[in-house]
């Protein structure tokens, strides 16, 4: 049990079956019940992985965007002869990937970094541009980990000895190429012996806290307790939280922080109870083109995330199962299993194991739902923003600008 047991989130590797380059990634949509690794050999595969939340978390989305462009260059450009044609198609692919989810700025940042690199080398022939783009995507992955380790070190310094820290959503290793932002701070502070325990918000509706953050903390051997999102106020009132630390999907020039829905409520509670509220994020999450968080497009997601619960599981052969039908399931799946109105259960065969994916309806049918995935926390409620280049403190307009100067952080991109 160690932090190093956490697997990398996504990486570039030759496909073991075809020998062609591919983007490998852990399918986070089903973790921890099913630990599938997705292999994407086309940019559309990466785009679908982003849309389906197989890869998520702002910094990981930046890396995924870069790898999406790189896999297009490596596997889908054999018919393109001239550099102008290559650049024109690249622009379309980058725009397609960047628009898959609207809120985390890193997605556009990763796509734009690849696009502008190629345009800056418009004198090169197509084969060299391909090599350049693949190398750049790998560099973006490596830099992301370096940045997170720097954030971890700077963030650990702001936490007190014996800290009881509350975190929301998953800003862990899985939300980045490796190591995490808010959880990276907790990992580093834990290595320094500073963490007494972590409160993990389950993070409705997709449960990134209970599925992903709890999984990572368990792997890292850090003591934690899982709580429902609405427990935070009561914990703070009882004096059980020394600091809140979360990640961010976009940070505006005035320090407004866009992050997983529920973050704003935590910040208000923290202010009410005198608990410091920290945000940990790389400078690639800072969008200095935005004056405030009010201009950020907040993603609205499928109502079924709110009206029901999804689940997955793997049934290994040899595991006693109360059915006689499994042996007969030798065809390709999935098979839909009727379990009642509105519910969906599918069974499929993966290698030697059977897999069950399902969704059960909890709310009455056809209720109206509002399901924003993110909210805006005013910078005035934030105690500090930990970046890889330093900790910004209020007034954020000047401290963030100073930290981001020359960082290449998103000044012209959107
Ligand atoms: O919808 P998600 O899972 O992509 O949302 C993720 C978050 O809100 C994270 O807190 C944020 O991206 C920071 S990750 C280091």
CSV table of C-alpha atoms and ligand atoms in Angstrom, one decimal:
chain,number,residue,atom,x,y,z
A,1,UNK,CA,0.0,0.0,0.0
A,2,UNK,CA,1.7,3.1,-1.2
A,3,UNK,CA,1.1,6.2,-3.4
A,4,UNK,CA,3.3,4.5,-6.0
A,5,UNK,CA,0.7,1.7,-6.3
A,6,UNK,CA,-1.7,4.1,-8.0
A,7,UNK,CA,-1.6,3.4,-11.8
A,8,UNK,CA,-0.9,6.1,-14.3
A,9,UNK,CA,-4.1,7.7,-15.7
A,10,UNK,CA,-3.3,7.7,-19.5
A,11,UNK,CA,-0.3,7.0,-21.6
A,12,UNK,CA,1.0,6.4,-25.1
A,13,UNK,CA,1.8,2.9,-26.1
A,14,UNK,CA,1.9,0.7,-29.1
A,15,UNK,CA,-1.3,-1.4,-29.2
A,16,UNK,CA,-0.4,-4.9,-28.2
A,17,UNK,CA,-2.7,-6.4,-30.9
A,18,UNK,CA,-2.1,-4.2,-33.9
A,19,UNK,CA,1.4,-2.8,-33.1
A,20,UNK,CA,0.0,0.7,-34.0
A,21,UNK,CA,0.4,3.6,-31.7
A,22,UNK,CA,-2.5,4.0,-29.2
A,23,UNK,CA,-3.6,6.0,-26.2
A,24,UNK,CA,-4.2,3.8,-23.2
A,25,UNK,CA,-6.3,5.0,-20.3
A,26,UNK,CA,-7.9,3.7,-17.2
A,27,UNK,CA,-11.7,3.8,-17.6
A,28,UNK,CA,-12.7,5.9,-14.7
A,29,UNK,CA,-16.4,5.7,-15.4
A,30,UNK,CA,-16.6,2.3,-13.8
A,31,UNK,CA,-13.9,2.5,-11.1
A,32,UNK,CA,-13.4,1.0,-8.7
A,33,UNK,CA,-15.8,-1.9,-9.5
A,34,UNK,CA,-14.4,-2.5,-13.0
A,35,UNK,CA,-10.8,-1.6,-13.7
A,36,UNK,CA,-10.9,-1.6,-17.5
A,37,UNK,CA,-8.1,-0.1,-19.6
A,38,UNK,CA,-9.3,1.6,-22.8
A,39,UNK,CA,-7.2,1.5,-25.9
A,40,UNK,CA,-7.9,4.4,-28.3
A,41,UNK,CA,-6.3,4.2,-31.8
A,42,UNK,CA,-8.4,7.1,-33.2
A,43,UNK,CA,-9.1,10.6,-32.0
A,44,UNK,CA,-12.8,9.8,-32.0
A,45,UNK,CA,-12.1,7.1,-29.4
A,46,UNK,CA,-10.3,9.7,-27.1
A,47,UNK,CA,-13.2,12.1,-27.7
A,48,UNK,CA,-15.8,9.5,-26.7
A,49,UNK,CA,-13.7,8.6,-23.6
A,50,UNK,CA,-13.8,12.3,-22.6
A,51,UNK,CA,-17.6,12.6,-23.2
A,52,UNK,CA,-18.3,9.4,-21.3
A,53,UNK,CA,-16.1,10.4,-18.3
A,54,UNK,CA,-13.6,7.5,-18.8
A,55,UNK,CA,-11.1,10.2,-18.5
A,56,UNK,CA,-12.0,13.3,-16.5
A,57,UNK,CA,-10.5,15.9,-14.1
A,58,UNK,CA,-9.2,19.1,-15.6
A,59,UNK,CA,-5.4,18.4,-15.9
A,60,UNK,CA,-6.1,14.8,-17.2
A,61,UNK,CA,-8.4,16.4,-19.8
A,62,UNK,CA,-5.6,18.6,-21.0
A,63,UNK,CA,-3.3,15.6,-21.5
A,64,UNK,CA,-6.2,13.6,-23.2
A,65,UNK,CA,-6.7,16.5,-25.6
A,66,UNK,CA,-3.1,16.5,-26.5
A,67,UNK,CA,-3.0,12.7,-27.0
A,68,UNK,CA,-6.2,12.9,-29.0
A,69,UNK,CA,-4.5,15.3,-31.4
A,70,UNK,CA,-1.4,13.1,-31.4
A,71,UNK,CA,-3.2,9.9,-32.2
A,72,UNK,CA,-4.9,11.6,-35.1
A,73,UNK,CA,-1.5,12.7,-36.4
A,74,UNK,CA,0.0,9.3,-36.0
A,75,UNK,CA,-2.9,7.1,-37.3
A,76,UNK,CA,-5.3,9.2,-39.3
A,77,UNK,CA,-3.2,11.3,-41.6
A,78,UNK,CA,-1.7,8.8,-44.1
A,79,UNK,CA,-3.7,10.3,-46.9
A,80,UNK,CA,-2.7,13.9,-46.2
A,81,UNK,CA,0.2,15.0,-48.6
A,82,UNK,CA,0.7,18.7,-47.9
A,83,UNK,CA,1.4,20.7,-44.8
A,84,UNK,CA,-1.4,23.2,-45.4
A,85,UNK,CA,-3.9,20.3,-45.7
A,86,UNK,CA,-2.5,18.8,-42.5
A,87,UNK,CA,-2.8,22.1,-40.6
A,88,UNK,CA,-6.4,22.7,-41.9
A,89,UNK,CA,-7.5,19.2,-40.7
A,90,UNK,CA,-5.6,19.6,-37.5
A,91,UNK,CA,-7.6,22.8,-36.7
A,92,UNK,CA,-10.8,20.9,-37.1
A,93,UNK,CA,-9.7,17.9,-35.0
A,94,UNK,CA,-8.4,20.2,-32.2
A,95,UNK,CA,-11.7,22.2,-32.2
A,96,UNK,CA,-13.7,19.0,-32.1
A,97,UNK,CA,-11.8,17.6,-29.1
A,98,UNK,CA,-11.7,21.0,-27.3
A,99,UNK,CA,-15.5,21.3,-27.4
A,100,UNK,CA,-16.3,17.9,-26.0
A,101,UNK,CA,-16.8,19.3,-22.5
A,102,UNK,CA,-17.2,23.1,-21.9
A,103,UNK,CA,-16.0,23.9,-18.4
A,104,UNK,CA,-12.5,22.7,-17.7
A,105,UNK,CA,-10.2,25.1,-19.6
A,106,UNK,CA,-7.4,22.5,-19.7
A,107,UNK,CA,-9.2,20.7,-22.5
A,108,UNK,CA,-8.9,23.7,-24.8
A,109,UNK,CA,-5.5,24.4,-23.4
A,110,UNK,CA,-4.1,21.0,-24.4
A,111,UNK,CA,-5.7,21.1,-27.9
A,112,UNK,CA,-4.5,24.6,-28.5
A,113,UNK,CA,-1.0,23.9,-27.4
A,114,UNK,CA,-0.8,21.1,-30.0
A,115,UNK,CA,-2.4,23.2,-32.7
A,116,UNK,CA,-0.2,26.3,-32.2
A,117,UNK,CA,3.0,24.2,-32.1
A,118,UNK,CA,2.2,22.7,-35.5
A,119,UNK,CA,1.3,26.1,-36.9
A,120,UNK,CA,4.6,27.5,-35.6
A,121,UNK,CA,6.3,24.8,-37.7
A,122,UNK,CA,4.4,25.3,-40.9
A,123,UNK,CA,7.6,25.0,-42.8
A,124,UNK,CA,8.0,21.3,-41.9
A,125,UNK,CA,6.8,18.4,-44.0
A,126,UNK,CA,3.9,16.2,-42.8
A,127,UNK,CA,6.0,13.3,-41.4
A,128,UNK,CA,8.0,15.7,-39.2
A,129,UNK,CA,4.9,17.4,-38.0
A,130,UNK,CA,3.5,14.0,-36.9
A,131,UNK,CA,6.7,13.3,-34.9
A,132,UNK,CA,6.6,16.7,-33.4
A,133,UNK,CA,3.0,16.4,-32.2
A,134,UNK,CA,3.5,13.0,-30.6
A,135,UNK,CA,6.6,14.2,-28.8
A,136,UNK,CA,4.7,17.3,-27.6
A,137,UNK,CA,1.8,15.2,-26.2
A,138,UNK,CA,4.2,13.0,-24.3
A,139,UNK,CA,5.9,16.2,-22.9
A,140,UNK,CA,2.6,17.5,-21.8
A,141,UNK,CA,2.0,14.3,-19.9
A,142,UNK,CA,5.4,14.4,-18.2
A,143,UNK,CA,5.1,18.1,-17.4
A,144,UNK,CA,1.7,17.6,-15.7
A,145,UNK,CA,3.2,15.2,-13.2
A,146,UNK,CA,6.1,17.6,-12.5
A,147,UNK,CA,3.7,20.4,-11.9
A,148,UNK,CA,1.6,18.3,-9.6
A,149,UNK,CA,4.6,17.3,-7.5
A,150,UNK,CA,5.5,21.0,-7.2
A,151,UNK,CA,1.9,21.8,-6.2
A,152,UNK,CA,2.1,19.0,-3.6
A,153,UNK,CA,5.3,20.4,-2.0
A,154,UNK,CA,4.0,24.0,-1.9
A,155,UNK,CA,0.5,23.0,-0.7
A,156,UNK,CA,1.8,20.8,2.1
A,157,UNK,CA,3.5,23.8,3.6
A,158,UNK,CA,0.1,25.6,4.1
A,159,UNK,CA,-1.4,22.7,6.0
A,160,UNK,CA,-0.9,22.5,9.8
A,161,UNK,CA,0.6,19.6,11.6
A,162,UNK,CA,-2.0,16.9,12.4
A,163,UNK,CA,-4.3,18.3,9.8
A,164,UNK,CA,-7.9,17.0,9.3
A,165,UNK,CA,-8.6,17.9,5.7
A,166,UNK,CA,-11.8,17.8,3.8
A,167,UNK,CA,-11.8,17.4,0.0
A,168,UNK,CA,-14.5,17.3,-2.6
A,169,UNK,CA,-14.8,15.4,-5.9
A,170,UNK,CA,-11.5,13.8,-7.2
A,171,UNK,CA,-8.6,16.1,-7.7
A,172,UNK,CA,-6.3,13.1,-7.3
A,173,UNK,CA,-3.9,11.2,-9.5
A,174,UNK,CA,-6.7,10.0,-11.7
A,175,UNK,CA,-7.7,13.6,-12.4
A,176,UNK,CA,-4.2,14.3,-13.8
A,177,UNK,CA,-1.5,12.4,-15.7
A,178,UNK,CA,-0.2,11.3,-12.3
A,179,UNK,CA,-0.1,12.4,-8.6
A,180,UNK,CA,-3.0,14.8,-8.5
A,181,UNK,CA,-3.5,18.4,-7.4
A,182,UNK,CA,-5.5,18.7,-4.2
A,183,UNK,CA,-4.8,15.1,-3.4
A,184,UNK,CA,-1.2,15.6,-4.4
A,185,UNK,CA,-1.0,18.1,-1.6
A,186,UNK,CA,-2.5,15.5,0.8
A,187,UNK,CA,-0.1,12.8,-0.4
A,188,UNK,CA,2.9,15.1,0.1
A,189,UNK,CA,1.7,16.3,3.5
A,190,UNK,CA,1.1,12.6,4.5
A,191,UNK,CA,4.7,11.7,3.5
A,192,UNK,CA,5.7,14.5,5.9
A,193,UNK,CA,3.6,13.0,8.7
A,194,UNK,CA,1.2,16.0,8.8
A,195,UNK,CA,-2.1,14.4,7.9
A,196,UNK,CA,-4.3,13.1,10.8
A,197,UNK,CA,-7.1,12.1,8.4
A,198,UNK,CA,-9.1,13.1,5.4
A,199,UNK,CA,-12.9,13.7,5.1
A,200,UNK,CA,-13.9,12.6,1.6
A,201,UNK,CA,-17.2,14.0,0.2
A,202,UNK,CA,-18.9,11.3,-1.8
A,203,UNK,CA,-19.7,14.0,-4.5
A,204,UNK,CA,-23.1,13.4,-6.0
A,205,UNK,CA,-24.1,12.6,-8.6
A,206,UNK,CA,-21.2,10.8,-10.2
A,207,UNK,CA,-19.5,9.9,-6.9
A,208,UNK,CA,-16.0,10.8,-7.9
A,209,UNK,CA,-15.3,11.1,-4.1
A,210,UNK,CA,-16.5,7.7,-3.0
A,211,UNK,CA,-15.4,5.9,-6.2
A,212,UNK,CA,-12.1,7.6,-7.0
A,213,UNK,CA,-10.7,9.6,-4.1
A,214,UNK,CA,-11.5,6.9,-1.6
A,215,UNK,CA,-9.8,4.4,-4.0
A,216,UNK,CA,-6.7,6.5,-4.2
A,217,UNK,CA,-6.5,7.2,-0.5
A,218,UNK,CA,-6.9,3.5,0.3
A,219,UNK,CA,-4.1,2.7,-2.1
A,220,UNK,CA,-1.9,5.4,-0.6
A,221,UNK,CA,-2.6,4.1,3.0
A,222,UNK,CA,-3.9,7.5,4.2
A,223,UNK,CA,-6.6,7.4,6.9
A,224,UNK,CA,-9.9,8.8,5.6
A,225,UNK,CA,-13.7,8.7,6.2
A,226,UNK,CA,-16.3,8.9,3.5
A,227,UNK,CA,-19.2,11.3,4.2
A,228,UNK,CA,-22.2,12.4,2.3
A,229,UNK,CA,-21.8,15.9,0.8
A,230,UNK,CA,-24.3,17.4,3.2
A,231,UNK,CA,-22.3,16.4,6.3
A,232,UNK,CA,-19.6,19.1,5.7
A,233,UNK,CA,-21.4,21.8,7.7
A,234,UNK,CA,-21.9,19.6,10.7
A,235,UNK,CA,-18.3,18.4,10.6
A,236,UNK,CA,-17.0,22.0,10.6
A,237,UNK,CA,-19.4,23.1,13.3
A,238,UNK,CA,-18.0,20.3,15.5
A,239,UNK,CA,-14.5,21.6,14.9
A,240,UNK,CA,-13.4,18.4,13.0
A,241,UNK,CA,-12.0,20.1,9.9
A,242,UNK,CA,-8.8,22.1,9.9
A,243,UNK,CA,-8.7,22.9,6.1
A,244,UNK,CA,-10.6,22.3,2.9
A,245,UNK,CA,-8.7,21.6,-0.2
A,246,UNK,CA,-10.1,21.2,-3.7
A,247,UNK,CA,-9.0,21.3,-7.3
A,248,UNK,CA,-10.4,23.5,-10.0
A,249,UNK,CA,-11.6,23.3,-13.6
A,250,UNK,CA,-11.1,27.0,-14.4
A,251,UNK,CA,-9.9,29.9,-12.4
A,252,UNK,CA,-10.7,33.5,-13.5
A,253,UNK,CA,-8.3,36.4,-13.2
A,254,UNK,CA,-10.1,37.7,-10.1
A,255,UNK,CA,-9.7,34.3,-8.3
A,256,UNK,CA,-13.2,33.0,-8.9
A,257,UNK,CA,-12.9,29.2,-8.9
A,258,UNK,CA,-15.0,26.9,-11.1
A,259,UNK,CA,-15.1,23.4,-9.7
A,260,UNK,CA,-17.3,20.4,-9.1
A,261,UNK,CA,-20.9,21.3,-8.0
A,262,UNK,CA,-20.9,21.6,-4.2
A,263,UNK,CA,-17.6,23.4,-4.0
A,264,UNK,CA,-19.3,26.8,-3.5
A,265,UNK,CA,-21.4,25.5,-0.6
A,266,UNK,CA,-18.2,24.2,1.1
A,267,UNK,CA,-16.5,27.5,0.7
A,268,UNK,CA,-19.4,29.4,2.3
A,269,UNK,CA,-19.4,26.9,5.2
A,270,UNK,CA,-15.7,27.2,5.6
A,271,UNK,CA,-15.9,31.0,5.8
A,272,UNK,CA,-18.7,30.7,8.4
A,273,UNK,CA,-16.7,28.4,10.6
A,274,UNK,CA,-13.3,30.0,10.1
A,275,UNK,CA,-11.8,27.1,8.2
A,276,UNK,CA,-9.2,27.9,5.5
A,277,UNK,CA,-10.3,27.1,2.0
A,278,UNK,CA,-7.6,26.2,-0.4
A,279,UNK,CA,-7.6,25.5,-4.1
A,280,UNK,CA,-4.8,23.5,-5.8
A,281,UNK,CA,-4.4,23.8,-9.6
A,282,UNK,CA,-1.7,24.1,-12.2
A,283,UNK,CA,-1.4,27.5,-14.0
A,284,UNK,CA,-2.9,25.7,-17.1
A,285,UNK,CA,-6.2,25.9,-15.2
A,286,UNK,CA,-5.9,29.7,-14.8
A,287,UNK,CA,-7.8,31.6,-17.5
A,288,UNK,CA,-6.6,35.2,-17.3
A,289,UNK,CA,-8.9,36.1,-20.3
A,290,UNK,CA,-11.8,35.8,-17.9
A,291,UNK,CA,-12.5,38.7,-15.5
A,292,UNK,CA,-14.7,36.6,-13.3
A,293,UNK,CA,-16.2,33.1,-13.0
A,294,UNK,CA,-19.6,34.3,-14.2
A,295,UNK,CA,-18.6,34.0,-17.8
A,296,UNK,CA,-17.7,30.3,-17.7
A,297,UNK,CA,-20.0,27.9,-19.4
A,298,UNK,CA,-21.2,25.4,-16.8
A,299,UNK,CA,-21.7,21.9,-18.2
A,300,UNK,CA,-25.2,20.4,-17.7
A,301,UNK,CA,-25.2,16.7,-17.6
A,302,UNK,CA,-27.7,13.9,-18.2
A,303,UNK,CA,-30.7,14.0,-15.9
A,304,UNK,CA,-30.3,10.2,-15.3
A,305,UNK,CA,-27.2,11.0,-13.2
A,306,UNK,CA,-29.7,12.5,-10.7
A,307,UNK,CA,-32.7,10.3,-11.1
A,308,UNK,CA,-30.9,7.0,-10.7
A,309,UNK,CA,-27.7,5.2,-9.8
A,310,UNK,CA,-25.3,3.4,-12.1
A,311,UNK,CA,-23.3,0.4,-11.1
A,312,UNK,CA,-20.9,-2.1,-12.6
A,313,UNK,CA,-19.4,-5.4,-11.5
A,314,UNK,CA,-17.2,-8.2,-12.8
A,315,UNK,CA,-18.2,-11.8,-12.3
A,316,UNK,CA,-15.2,-14.1,-12.5
A,317,UNK,CA,-15.7,-17.6,-13.7
A,318,UNK,CA,-15.7,-19.9,-10.7
A,319,UNK,CA,-17.3,-17.4,-8.5
A,320,UNK,CA,-20.5,-19.0,-7.1
A,321,UNK,CA,-23.5,-17.2,-8.8
A,322,UNK,CA,-27.1,-17.9,-8.1
A,323,UNK,CA,-27.9,-18.6,-11.7
A,324,UNK,CA,-27.6,-21.4,-14.2
A,325,UNK,CA,-27.5,-19.2,-17.2
A,326,UNK,CA,-23.9,-18.0,-17.2
A,327,UNK,CA,-22.5,-21.0,-19.0
A,328,UNK,CA,-24.8,-20.4,-21.9
A,329,UNK,CA,-23.5,-16.8,-22.4
A,330,UNK,CA,-20.7,-17.5,-24.8
A,331,UNK,CA,-21.9,-15.1,-27.5
A,332,UNK,CA,-20.8,-11.5,-27.7
A,333,UNK,CA,-22.7,-9.2,-25.4
A,334,UNK,CA,-24.2,-7.0,-24.2
A,335,UNK,CA,-27.4,-8.6,-23.3
A,336,UNK,CA,-30.1,-6.5,-21.7
A,337,UNK,CA,-31.7,-8.1,-18.7
A,338,UNK,CA,-35.2,-6.8,-18.0
A,339,UNK,CA,-35.4,-5.9,-14.3
A,340,UNK,CA,-38.4,-3.6,-14.2
A,341,UNK,CA,-39.6,-0.4,-15.8
A,342,UNK,CA,-36.9,2.3,-16.2
A,343,UNK,CA,-34.0,0.1,-15.0
A,344,UNK,CA,-31.3,-1.2,-17.3
A,345,UNK,CA,-29.0,-4.0,-16.6
A,346,UNK,CA,-26.6,-5.4,-19.3
A,347,UNK,CA,-24.3,-8.4,-19.1
A,348,UNK,CA,-21.3,-8.8,-21.4
A,349,UNK,CA,-18.4,-11.1,-21.7
A,350,UNK,CA,-14.9,-9.7,-21.4
A,351,UNK,CA,-12.1,-12.2,-21.9
A,352,UNK,CA,-12.7,-14.8,-19.2
A,353,UNK,CA,-15.0,-12.7,-17.1
A,354,UNK,CA,-18.6,-11.6,-17.2
A,355,UNK,CA,-19.4,-8.0,-16.6
A,356,UNK,CA,-22.6,-6.4,-15.4
A,357,UNK,CA,-23.4,-2.8,-16.0
A,358,UNK,CA,-26.6,-1.3,-14.8
A,359,UNK,CA,-28.6,1.8,-13.9
A,360,UNK,CA,-31.5,1.7,-11.5
A,361,UNK,CA,-34.1,4.5,-11.3
A,362,UNK,CA,-34.6,6.0,-7.9
A,363,UNK,CA,-36.8,9.1,-8.6
A,364,UNK,CA,-40.3,8.8,-10.0
A,365,UNK,CA,-40.3,8.6,-13.8
A,366,UNK,CA,-40.2,11.8,-15.9
A,367,UNK,CA,-39.3,14.2,-13.1
A,368,UNK,CA,-37.7,17.5,-14.1
A,369,UNK,CA,-34.0,17.7,-13.3
A,370,UNK,CA,-31.4,20.4,-13.2
A,371,UNK,CA,-27.9,18.9,-13.2
A,372,UNK,CA,-25.1,21.4,-13.4
A,373,UNK,CA,-21.7,19.7,-13.1
A,374,UNK,CA,-19.8,22.7,-11.7
A,375,UNK,CA,-20.3,25.9,-9.7
A,376,UNK,CA,-18.5,29.1,-9.2
A,377,UNK,CA,-16.8,30.0,-5.9
A,378,UNK,CA,-16.1,33.7,-5.5
A,379,UNK,CA,-12.4,34.4,-5.0
A,380,UNK,CA,-13.3,36.3,-1.9
A,381,UNK,CA,-14.0,33.0,-0.2
A,382,UNK,CA,-10.7,31.4,-1.1
A,383,UNK,CA,-7.8,31.5,1.3
A,384,UNK,CA,-5.1,30.6,-1.2
A,385,UNK,CA,-4.6,29.1,-4.7
A,386,UNK,CA,-1.7,26.7,-4.8
A,387,UNK,CA,-0.1,26.5,-8.2
A,388,UNK,CA,3.2,24.9,-9.3
A,389,UNK,CA,4.7,28.4,-9.4
A,390,UNK,CA,3.7,29.6,-6.0
A,391,UNK,CA,0.7,30.1,-3.7
A,392,UNK,CA,-1.5,33.0,-4.8
A,393,UNK,CA,-3.2,34.9,-1.9
A,394,UNK,CA,-5.9,37.6,-2.0
A,395,UNK,CA,-6.1,40.0,-3.8
A,396,UNK,CA,-6.0,37.4,-6.6
A,397,UNK,CA,-6.1,39.9,-9.5
A,398,UNK,CA,-2.5,40.9,-8.8
A,399,UNK,CA,-1.2,37.7,-7.2
A,400,UNK,CA,-2.5,35.4,-9.9
A,401,UNK,CA,-1.2,37.7,-12.7
A,402,UNK,CA,2.3,37.7,-11.1
A,403,UNK,CA,2.4,33.9,-10.7
A,404,UNK,CA,1.1,33.2,-14.2
A,405,UNK,CA,3.4,35.7,-16.0
A,406,UNK,CA,5.5,33.9,-18.5
A,407,UNK,CA,3.9,30.5,-17.6
A,408,UNK,CA,2.2,30.1,-20.9
A,409,UNK,CA,-1.0,29.9,-18.9
A,410,UNK,CA,-4.0,30.4,-21.1
A,411,UNK,CA,-3.9,34.0,-22.1
A,412,UNK,CA,-5.2,33.8,-25.6
A,413,UNK,CA,-7.0,30.5,-25.7
A,414,UNK,CA,-10.7,29.8,-25.7
B,1,LIG,O1,-16.7,16.2,-13.9
B,1,LIG,P1,-15.2,15.9,-13.5
B,1,LIG,O2,-15.0,14.6,-12.8
B,1,LIG,O3,-14.3,16.0,-14.7
B,1,LIG,O4,-14.9,17.1,-12.5
B,1,LIG,C1,-13.6,17.1,-11.9
B,1,LIG,C2,-13.5,18.2,-10.9
B,1,LIG,O5,-14.4,19.0,-10.7
B,1,LIG,C3,-12.1,18.3,-10.3
B,1,LIG,O6,-12.3,18.9,-9.0
B,1,LIG,C4,-11.3,19.3,-11.1
B,1,LIG,O7,-11.3,18.9,-12.4
B,1,LIG,C5,-9.9,19.4,-10.6
B,1,LIG,S1,-9.0,17.9,-10.9
B,1,LIG,C6,-7.4,18.1,-10.4
